[in-house]
XYZ file of C-alpha atoms in Angstrom:
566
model
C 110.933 124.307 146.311
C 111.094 125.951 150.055
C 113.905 126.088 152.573
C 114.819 123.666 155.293
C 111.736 122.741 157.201
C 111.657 120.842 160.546
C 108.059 120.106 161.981
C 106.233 117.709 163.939
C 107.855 118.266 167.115
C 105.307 118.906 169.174
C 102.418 117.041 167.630
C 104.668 114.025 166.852
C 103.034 113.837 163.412
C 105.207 113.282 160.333
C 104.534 116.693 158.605
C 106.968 116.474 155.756
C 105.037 113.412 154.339
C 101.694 115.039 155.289
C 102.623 117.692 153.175
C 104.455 115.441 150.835
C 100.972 113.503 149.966
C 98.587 116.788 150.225
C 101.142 118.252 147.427
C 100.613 114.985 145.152
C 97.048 115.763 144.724
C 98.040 119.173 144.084
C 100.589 117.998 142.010
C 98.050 116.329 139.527
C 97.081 118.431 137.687
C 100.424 120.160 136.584
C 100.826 115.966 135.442
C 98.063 116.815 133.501
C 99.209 119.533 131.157
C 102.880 117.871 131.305
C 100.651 114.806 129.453
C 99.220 117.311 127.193
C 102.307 118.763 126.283
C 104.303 115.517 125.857
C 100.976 114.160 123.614
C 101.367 117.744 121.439
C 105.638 116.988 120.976
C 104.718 113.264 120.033
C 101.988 114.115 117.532
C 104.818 116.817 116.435
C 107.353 114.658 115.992
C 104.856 111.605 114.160
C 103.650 115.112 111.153
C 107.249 115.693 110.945
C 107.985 111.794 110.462
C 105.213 111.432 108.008
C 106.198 114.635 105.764
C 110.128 113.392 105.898
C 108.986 110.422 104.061
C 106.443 112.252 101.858
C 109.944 114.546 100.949
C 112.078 111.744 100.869
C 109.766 109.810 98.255
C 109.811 112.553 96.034
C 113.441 113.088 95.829
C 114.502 109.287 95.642
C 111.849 109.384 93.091
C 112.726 112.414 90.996
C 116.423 110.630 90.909
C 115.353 107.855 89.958
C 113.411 108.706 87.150
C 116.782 111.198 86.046
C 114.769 114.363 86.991
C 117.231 115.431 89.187
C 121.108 115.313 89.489
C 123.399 115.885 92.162
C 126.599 117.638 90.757
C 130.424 116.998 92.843
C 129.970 119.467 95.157
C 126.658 117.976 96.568
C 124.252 120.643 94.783
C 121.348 119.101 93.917
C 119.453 120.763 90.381
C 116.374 119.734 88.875
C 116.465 118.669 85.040
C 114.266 118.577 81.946
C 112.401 115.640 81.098
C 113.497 116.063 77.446
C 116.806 114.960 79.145
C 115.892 111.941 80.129
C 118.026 108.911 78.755
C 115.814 106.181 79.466
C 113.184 106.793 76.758
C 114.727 105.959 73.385
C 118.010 104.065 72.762
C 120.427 104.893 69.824
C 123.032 102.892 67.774
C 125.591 103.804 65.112
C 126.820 101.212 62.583
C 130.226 102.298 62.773
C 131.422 102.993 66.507
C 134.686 103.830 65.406
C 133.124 106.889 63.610
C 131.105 107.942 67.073
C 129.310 107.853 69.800
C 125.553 108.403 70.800
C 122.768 108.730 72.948
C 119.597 109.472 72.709
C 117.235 111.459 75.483
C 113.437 111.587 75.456
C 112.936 113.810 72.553
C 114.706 112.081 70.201
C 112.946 110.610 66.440
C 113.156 107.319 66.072
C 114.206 106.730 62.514
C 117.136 106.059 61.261
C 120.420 108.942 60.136
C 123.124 109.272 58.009
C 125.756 110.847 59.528
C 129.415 112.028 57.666
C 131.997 113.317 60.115
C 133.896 115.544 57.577
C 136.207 117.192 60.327
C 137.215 116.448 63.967
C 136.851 119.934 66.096
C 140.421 120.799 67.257
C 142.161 123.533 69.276
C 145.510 124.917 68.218
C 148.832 123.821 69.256
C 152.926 124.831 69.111
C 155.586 122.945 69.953
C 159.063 122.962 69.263
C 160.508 121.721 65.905
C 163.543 120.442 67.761
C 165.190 120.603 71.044
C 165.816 123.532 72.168
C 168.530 123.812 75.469
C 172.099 125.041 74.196
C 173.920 124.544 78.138
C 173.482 121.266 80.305
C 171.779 123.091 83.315
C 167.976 123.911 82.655
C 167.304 125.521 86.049
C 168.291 129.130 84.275
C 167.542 130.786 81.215
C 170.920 132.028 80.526
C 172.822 128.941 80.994
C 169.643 126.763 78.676
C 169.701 129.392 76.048
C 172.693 131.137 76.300
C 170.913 134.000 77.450
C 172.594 136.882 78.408
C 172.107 137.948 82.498
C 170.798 141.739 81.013
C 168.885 140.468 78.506
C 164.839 141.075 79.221
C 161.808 138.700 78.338
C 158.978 140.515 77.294
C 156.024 138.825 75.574
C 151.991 138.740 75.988
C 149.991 135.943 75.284
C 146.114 136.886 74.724
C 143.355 134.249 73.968
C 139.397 134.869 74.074
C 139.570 134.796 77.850
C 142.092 136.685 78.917
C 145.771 137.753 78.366
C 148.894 137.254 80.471
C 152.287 139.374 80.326
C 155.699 137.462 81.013
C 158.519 140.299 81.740
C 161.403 139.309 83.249
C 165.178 140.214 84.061
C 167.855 138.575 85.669
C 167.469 136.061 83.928
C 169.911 133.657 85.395
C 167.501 133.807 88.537
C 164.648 132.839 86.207
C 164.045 129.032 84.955
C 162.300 127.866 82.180
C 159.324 126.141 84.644
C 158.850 129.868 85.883
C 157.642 130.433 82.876
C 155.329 127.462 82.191
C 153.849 128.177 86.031
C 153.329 131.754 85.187
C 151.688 131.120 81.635
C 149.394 128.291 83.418
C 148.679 130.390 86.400
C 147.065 132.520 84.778
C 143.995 130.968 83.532
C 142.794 132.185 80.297
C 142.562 128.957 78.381
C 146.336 127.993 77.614
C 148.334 124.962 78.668
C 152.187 125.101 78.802
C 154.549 122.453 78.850
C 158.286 121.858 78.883
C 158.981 118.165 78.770
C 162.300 117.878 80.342
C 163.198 114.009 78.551
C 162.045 115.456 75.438
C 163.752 118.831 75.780
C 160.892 121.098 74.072
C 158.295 123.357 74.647
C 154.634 123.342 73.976
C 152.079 125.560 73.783
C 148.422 125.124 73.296
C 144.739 126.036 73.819
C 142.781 124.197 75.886
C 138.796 124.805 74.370
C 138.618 123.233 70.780
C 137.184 124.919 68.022
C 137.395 128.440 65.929
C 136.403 130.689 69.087
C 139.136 129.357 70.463
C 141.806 132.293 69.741
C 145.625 133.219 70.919
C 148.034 135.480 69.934
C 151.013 136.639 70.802
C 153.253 139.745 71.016
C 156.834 138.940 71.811
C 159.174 142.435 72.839
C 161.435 140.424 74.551
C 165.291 141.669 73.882
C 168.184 139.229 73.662
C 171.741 140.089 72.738
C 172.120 136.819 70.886
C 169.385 138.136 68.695
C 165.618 136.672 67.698
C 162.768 136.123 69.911
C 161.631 134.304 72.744
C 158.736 132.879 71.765
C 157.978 133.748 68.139
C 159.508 134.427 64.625
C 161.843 131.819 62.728
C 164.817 132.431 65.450
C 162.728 131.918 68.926
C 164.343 130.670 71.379
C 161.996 127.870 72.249
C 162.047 127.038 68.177
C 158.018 126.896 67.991
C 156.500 125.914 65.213
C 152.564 125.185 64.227
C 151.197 123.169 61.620
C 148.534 124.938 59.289
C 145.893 124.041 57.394
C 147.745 122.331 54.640
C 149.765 120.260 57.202
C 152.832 122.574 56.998
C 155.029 123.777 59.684
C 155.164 127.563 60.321
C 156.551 129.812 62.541
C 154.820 131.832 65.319
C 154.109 135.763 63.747
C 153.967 138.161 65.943
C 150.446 139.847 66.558
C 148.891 136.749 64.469
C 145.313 135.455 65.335
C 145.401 131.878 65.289
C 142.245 129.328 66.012
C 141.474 125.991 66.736
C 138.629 124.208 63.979
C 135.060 123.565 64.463
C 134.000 120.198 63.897
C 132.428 119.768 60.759
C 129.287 117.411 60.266
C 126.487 116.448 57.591
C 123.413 114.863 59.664
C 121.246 113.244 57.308
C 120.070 116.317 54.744
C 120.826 118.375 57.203
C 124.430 119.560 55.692
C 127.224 121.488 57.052
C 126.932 121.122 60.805
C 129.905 123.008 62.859
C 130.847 122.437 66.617
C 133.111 123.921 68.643
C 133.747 120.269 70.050
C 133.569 116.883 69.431
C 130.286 116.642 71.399
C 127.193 117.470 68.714
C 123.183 117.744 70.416
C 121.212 117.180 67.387
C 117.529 116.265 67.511
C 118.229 115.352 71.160
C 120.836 113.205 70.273
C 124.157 113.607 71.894
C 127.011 112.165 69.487
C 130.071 112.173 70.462
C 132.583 112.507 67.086
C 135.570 110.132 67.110
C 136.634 110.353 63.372
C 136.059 111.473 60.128
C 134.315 109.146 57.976
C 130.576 107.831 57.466
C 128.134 105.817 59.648
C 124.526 105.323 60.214
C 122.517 106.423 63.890
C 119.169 104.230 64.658
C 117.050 105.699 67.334
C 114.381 103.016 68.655
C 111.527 103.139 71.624
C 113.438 101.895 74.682
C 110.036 99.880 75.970
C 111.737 97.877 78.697
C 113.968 100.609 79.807
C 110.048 102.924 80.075
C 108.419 100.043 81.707
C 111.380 99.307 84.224
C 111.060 102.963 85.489
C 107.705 103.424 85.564
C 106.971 100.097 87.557
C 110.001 101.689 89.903
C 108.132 104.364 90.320
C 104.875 102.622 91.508
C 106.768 100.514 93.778
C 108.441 103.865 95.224
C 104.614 105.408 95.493
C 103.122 102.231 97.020
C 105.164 101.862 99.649
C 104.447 105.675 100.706
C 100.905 105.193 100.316
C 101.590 101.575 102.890
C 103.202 103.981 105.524
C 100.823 106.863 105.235
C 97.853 104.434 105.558
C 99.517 102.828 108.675
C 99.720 106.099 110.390
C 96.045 106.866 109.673
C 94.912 103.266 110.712
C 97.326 102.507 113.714
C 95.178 101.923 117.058
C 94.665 104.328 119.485
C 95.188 102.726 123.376
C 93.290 105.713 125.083
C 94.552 104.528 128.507
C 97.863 104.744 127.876
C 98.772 108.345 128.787
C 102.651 110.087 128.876
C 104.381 109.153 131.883
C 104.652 111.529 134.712
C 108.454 111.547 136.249
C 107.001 109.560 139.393
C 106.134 106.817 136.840
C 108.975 106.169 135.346
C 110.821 106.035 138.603
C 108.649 103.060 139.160
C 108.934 101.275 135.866
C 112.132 99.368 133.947
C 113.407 101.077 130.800
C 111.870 97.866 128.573
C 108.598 98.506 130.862
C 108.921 102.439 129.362
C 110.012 101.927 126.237
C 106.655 98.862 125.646
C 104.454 101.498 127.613
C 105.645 104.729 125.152
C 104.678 102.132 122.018
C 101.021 102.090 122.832
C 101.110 105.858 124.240
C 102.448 107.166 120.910
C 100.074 104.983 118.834
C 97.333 106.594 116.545
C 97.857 110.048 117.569
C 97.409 110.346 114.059
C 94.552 108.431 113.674
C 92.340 109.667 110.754
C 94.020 112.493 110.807
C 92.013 115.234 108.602
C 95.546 116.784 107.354
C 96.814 113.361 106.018
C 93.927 112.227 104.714
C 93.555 115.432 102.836
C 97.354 114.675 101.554
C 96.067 111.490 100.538
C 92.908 112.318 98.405
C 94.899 115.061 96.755
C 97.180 112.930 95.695
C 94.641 109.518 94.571
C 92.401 112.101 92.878
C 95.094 114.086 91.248
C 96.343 110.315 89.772
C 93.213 109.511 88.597
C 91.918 112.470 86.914
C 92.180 113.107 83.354
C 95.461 115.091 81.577
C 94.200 118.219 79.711
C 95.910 119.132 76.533
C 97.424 116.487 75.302
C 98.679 115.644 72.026
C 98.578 112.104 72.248
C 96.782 108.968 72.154
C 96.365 109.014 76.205
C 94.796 111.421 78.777
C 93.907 108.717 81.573
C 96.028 106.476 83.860
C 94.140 104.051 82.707
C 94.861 103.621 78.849
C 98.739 102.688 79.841
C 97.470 99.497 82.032
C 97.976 101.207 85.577
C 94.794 101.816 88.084
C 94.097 102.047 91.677
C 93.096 99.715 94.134
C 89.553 99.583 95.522
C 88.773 100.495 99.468
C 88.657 96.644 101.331
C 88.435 95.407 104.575
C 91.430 96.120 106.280
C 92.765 98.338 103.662
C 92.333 102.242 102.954
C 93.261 101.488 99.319
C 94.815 104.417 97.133
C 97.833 101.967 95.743
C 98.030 101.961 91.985
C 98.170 98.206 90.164
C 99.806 97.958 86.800
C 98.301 95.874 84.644
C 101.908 94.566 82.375
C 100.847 93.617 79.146
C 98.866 96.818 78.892
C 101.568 99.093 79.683
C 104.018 97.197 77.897
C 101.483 97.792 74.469
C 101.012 100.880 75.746
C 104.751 102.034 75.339
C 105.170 100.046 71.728
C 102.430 101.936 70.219
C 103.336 105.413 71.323
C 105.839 105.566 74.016
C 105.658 109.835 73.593
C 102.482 109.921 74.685
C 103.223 107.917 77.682
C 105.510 110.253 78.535
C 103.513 113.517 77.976
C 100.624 111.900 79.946
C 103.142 111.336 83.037
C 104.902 114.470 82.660
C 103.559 117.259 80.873
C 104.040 120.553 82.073
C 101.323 122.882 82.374
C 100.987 126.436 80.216
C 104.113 128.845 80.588
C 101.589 131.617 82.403
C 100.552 128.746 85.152
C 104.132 127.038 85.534
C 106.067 130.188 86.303
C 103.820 131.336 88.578
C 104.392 130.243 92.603
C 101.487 128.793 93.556
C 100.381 131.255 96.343
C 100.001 133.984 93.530
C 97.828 131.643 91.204
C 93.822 132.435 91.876
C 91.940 129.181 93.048
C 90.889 128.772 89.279
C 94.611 129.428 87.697
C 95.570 126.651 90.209
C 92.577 124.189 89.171
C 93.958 124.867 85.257
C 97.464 124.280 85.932
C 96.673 121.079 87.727
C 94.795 119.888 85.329
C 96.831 120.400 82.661
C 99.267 118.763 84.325
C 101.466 114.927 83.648
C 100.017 112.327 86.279
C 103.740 112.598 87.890
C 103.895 116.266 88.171
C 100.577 116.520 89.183
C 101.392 114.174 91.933
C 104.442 115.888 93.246
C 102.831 119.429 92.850
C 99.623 118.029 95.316
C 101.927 116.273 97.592
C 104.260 119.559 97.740
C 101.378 121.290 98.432
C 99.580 118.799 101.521
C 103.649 119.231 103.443
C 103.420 122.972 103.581
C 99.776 122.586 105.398
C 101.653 119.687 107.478
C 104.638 122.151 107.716
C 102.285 124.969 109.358
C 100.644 122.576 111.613
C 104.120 120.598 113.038
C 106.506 123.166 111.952
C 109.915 121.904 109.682
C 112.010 120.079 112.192
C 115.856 119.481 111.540
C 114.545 119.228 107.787
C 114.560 122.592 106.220
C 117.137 121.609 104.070
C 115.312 118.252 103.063
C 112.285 120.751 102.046
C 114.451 123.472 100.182
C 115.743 120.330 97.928
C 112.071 119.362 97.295
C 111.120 122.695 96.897
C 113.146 125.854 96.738
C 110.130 128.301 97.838
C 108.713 125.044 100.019
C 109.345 127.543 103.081
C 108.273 130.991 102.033
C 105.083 131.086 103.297
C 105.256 128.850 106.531
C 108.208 132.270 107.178
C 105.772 135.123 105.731
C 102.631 133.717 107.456
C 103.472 131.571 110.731
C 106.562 133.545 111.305
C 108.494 129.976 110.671
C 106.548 128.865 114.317
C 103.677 126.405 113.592
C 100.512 125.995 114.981
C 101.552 122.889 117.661
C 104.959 125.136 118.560
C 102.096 127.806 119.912
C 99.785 125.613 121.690
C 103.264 124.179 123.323
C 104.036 127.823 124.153
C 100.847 127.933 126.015
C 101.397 124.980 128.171
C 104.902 126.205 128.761
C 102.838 128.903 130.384
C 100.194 127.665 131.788
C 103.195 124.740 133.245
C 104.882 127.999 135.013
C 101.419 129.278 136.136
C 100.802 126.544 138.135
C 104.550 125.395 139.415
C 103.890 129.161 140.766
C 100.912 128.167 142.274
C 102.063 124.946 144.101
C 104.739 126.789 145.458
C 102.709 128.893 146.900
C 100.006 126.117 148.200
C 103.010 124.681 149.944
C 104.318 127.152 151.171
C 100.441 127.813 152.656
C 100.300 124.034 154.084
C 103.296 125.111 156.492
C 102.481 127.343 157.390
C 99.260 125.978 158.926
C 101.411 123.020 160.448
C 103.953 125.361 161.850
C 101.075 127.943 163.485
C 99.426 124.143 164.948
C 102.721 123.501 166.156
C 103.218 126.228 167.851
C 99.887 126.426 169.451
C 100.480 122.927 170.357
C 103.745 123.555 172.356
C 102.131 127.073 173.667
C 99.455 124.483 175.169
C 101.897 121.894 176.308
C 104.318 124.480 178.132
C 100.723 125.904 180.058
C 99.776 122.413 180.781
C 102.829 121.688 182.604
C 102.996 124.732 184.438
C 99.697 123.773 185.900
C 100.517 121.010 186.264
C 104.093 122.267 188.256
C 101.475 124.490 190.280
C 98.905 121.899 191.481
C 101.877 119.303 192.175
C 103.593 121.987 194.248
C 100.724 123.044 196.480
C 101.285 120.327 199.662
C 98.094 118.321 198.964
């Protein structure tokens, strides 16, 4: 803080702890805003704590209950709750015939279904083999090509085309070719089995979109084509409709098939693949022939999720309660650096418990997160189609305020829900997750007026309700304690999550300023004791030197009265 400083040396006092313990005092009350700094970053750090596991809940939740998917490259995307494959189960009498599932919005009845024909893309290959020499790794020596002789053929399908032109041909093999064709990407496979000693050529998409042609200009002294006509080189043939072998024409359109399907009196069904959504029902076509699809109410696989879900929401509501109950110890203030000096890490670390204890305490933010979210539970569904509007007709309630206990968890009640689900397990599900009106849903909620947003809530599923009031309660804890290293985490929960804490707060929240302000007022006063130390010196060094001015005069009288002869 100041330069070298020797004193003392003529009053024999110990100045530098003189000015040591007169800068302590001084000292305190920088210790002071320090503890009001460290007492902001703790209560900081608990908001940011509390709103990772509000986030947290709502994604583990969401995937849980299949409302949201991750695909392979980590992406995470929200899905429809008509999507869901927990809510009805479905069964085929012949599973040789196909496949199925069923999502939410599936009928349960039972289906005919006749598979008439099996979608299909179109394929070549060669009638026979097709290499004339022994060496493969050229096209003149396979085909008995001639070196001047020039391939020139385009292959175009529905997504693109590709041109193969090339001369010199013994520097050109036969998997140049195949690379090229497959290189190019526009929905064709090629293939030159080398054991087999033939070529084939296909589409890759099934069904009648599913279009190539092909243009062969090539010119070969042996005569023919490449590629098509009854003397190509590569000898491909197709098989038509009829099951006979043909030969590739020249600036022919040929197609895969549709599949071809009769679902109940619904007749005449195509595809493009094997893979048919009908009535939200996914079959999955295997062969042609007849079978029988019975879609049922999945109650245990309804029940299992929805008790999940409680379980998930409980122990939230545990945690979030804890915070608001924990004890405050009121003595127990930040360490200053002094302190800690003093005390064992264990001795810090069982000190720093207590200190960071209840600085949430009743907090009027998380309570507010709480009530929105028990209220929004346990009011009534507008709207609805069905049998229930009230958490309460399915068997599930909340628990009552007790001693001890904040309440807010929800009981289920098992043999309620469980009826609940057999006698209409669709409006179960609308009463958990319908979705407000189209004019309120597509709406962000900063641009709905304070009655828009009292309509869309209440025409709101219990579940979305939920996550739309807790989404709501993190952005107010987001202004307050700012986002942390969980931006991310909140752009998953909510993709505009962030826009207003960056329109409105500048993306610094309301603690970040008041730390701003001790920062400054922590300079302001460092300044200051500088300065008063600098000023305590300086009054020892002007005492010592009027002390050693009044020790040199005192012995120089004293030299002049011990010199005078008496």
């Amino acid at each position: 803080m100041s330069s070298l400083r020797i004193g003392g040396l003529a009053s024999g006092m110990d100045i530098d702890q003189l000015v040591a313990d007169m800068m302590k005092a001084e000292r305190k009350r920088v210790d002071v805003v320090e503890q009001n700094k460290t007492l902001l970053q703790w209560r900081q750090e608990s908001y940011q704590n509390l709103n990772r596991l509000v986030a947290n809940f709502i994604l583990d939740s969401k995937k849980s209950l299949g409302l949201s998917q991750t695909t392979t490259s980590g992406t995470l995307f929200n899905t429809s709750v008509n999507s869901l494959d927990w809510v009805k189960t479905a069964s085929v009498s012949n599973s040789s015939i196909a496949n199925v599932k069923a999502y939410s919005g599936a009928v349960q009845g039972t289906y005919d279904l006749k598979v008439i024909r099996l979608a299909s893309n179109w394929s070549a290959a060669s009638s026979e083999t097709i290499s004339v020499g022994e060496r493969i790794d050229n096209l003149v020596e396979q085909f008995g090509l001639s070196a001047d002789d020039t391939l020139d053929f385009t292959i175009t399908t529905d997504q693109g085309s590709v041109n193969i032109n090339k001369t010199n041909l013994e520097f050109v093999s036969i998997h140049d070719i195949v690379n090229e064709i497959n290189q190019a990407d526009i929905g064709v496979k090629a293939v030159y089995d080398y054991n087999l000693d033939r070529f084939f050529l296909q589409t890759i998409q099934t069904g009648a979109n599913s279009t190539i042609s092909i243009i062969d200009n090539s010119t070969l002294t042996s005569g023919g084509k490449f590629i098509t006509g009854s003397e190509n080189k590569l000898k491909l043939q197709y098989v038509d409709a009829e099951g006979v072998s043909q030969d590739l024409l020249d600036n022919t359109t040929y197609a895969g098939e549709d599949a071809l399907i009769d679902f109940g009196a619904a007749k005449g069904i195509t595809q493009s693949t094997n893979t048919v959504l009908v009535n939200n029902l996914t079959i999955t076509l295997k062969e042609t022939g007849t079978t029988t699809i019975k879609v049922d109410t999945n109650v245990s696989g309804i029940y299992e999720k929805v008790t999940a879900f409680v379980e998930q929401y409980n122990e939230m509501i545990d945690k979030l309660n804890a915070e608001l109950s924990a004890k405050r110890y009121s003595d127990y203030k930040p360490l200053t650096d002094e302190q800690r000096e003093e005390m064992s890490e264990k001795q810090i670390e069982m000190w720093e418990e207590k200190a960071k204890s209840g600085l949430l305490k009743n907090d009027m933010l998380l309570e507010k997160m709480l009530r929105s979210m028990r209220e929004g539970l346990y009011e009534a569904v507008a709207g609805v189609t069905g049998k229930y509007n009230h958490l309460t007709n399915i068997g599930i309630s909340t628990e009552g305020y007790a001693s001890g206990s904040r309440g807010g968890k929800l009981v289920i009640d098992s043999v309620k829900l469980t009826q609940a689900i057999e006698k209409d397990a669709d409006s179960v599900m609308e009463l958990l997750f319908k979705t407000p009106d189209r004019r309120l849903a597509l709406k962000s909620e900063s641009q709905l007026t304070a009655e828009e947003l009292k309509e869309k809530r209440s025409q709101s599923g219990l579940i979305t309700r939920l996550y739309d009031n807790a989404i709501a309660a993190m952005k107010d804890v987001i202004n307050q304690a700012g986002t942390g290293n969980d931006t991310e985490l909140y752009r998953n929960v909510s993709s505009t999550m962030l826009i207003d804490f960056v329109s409105d707060y500048g993306s610094i929240s309301n603690i970040e300023r008041d730390i701003k302000r001790l920062n400054n007022r922590i300079d302001t006063l460092n300044q200051y004791l500088m300065k008063r130390e600098t000023q305590y010196w300086n009054q020892f060094m002007a005492m010592e030197k009027a002390l050693n001015q009044m020790n040199q005069q005192s012995a120089w009288l004293a030299q002049q009265f011990g010199g005078g002869g008496f």
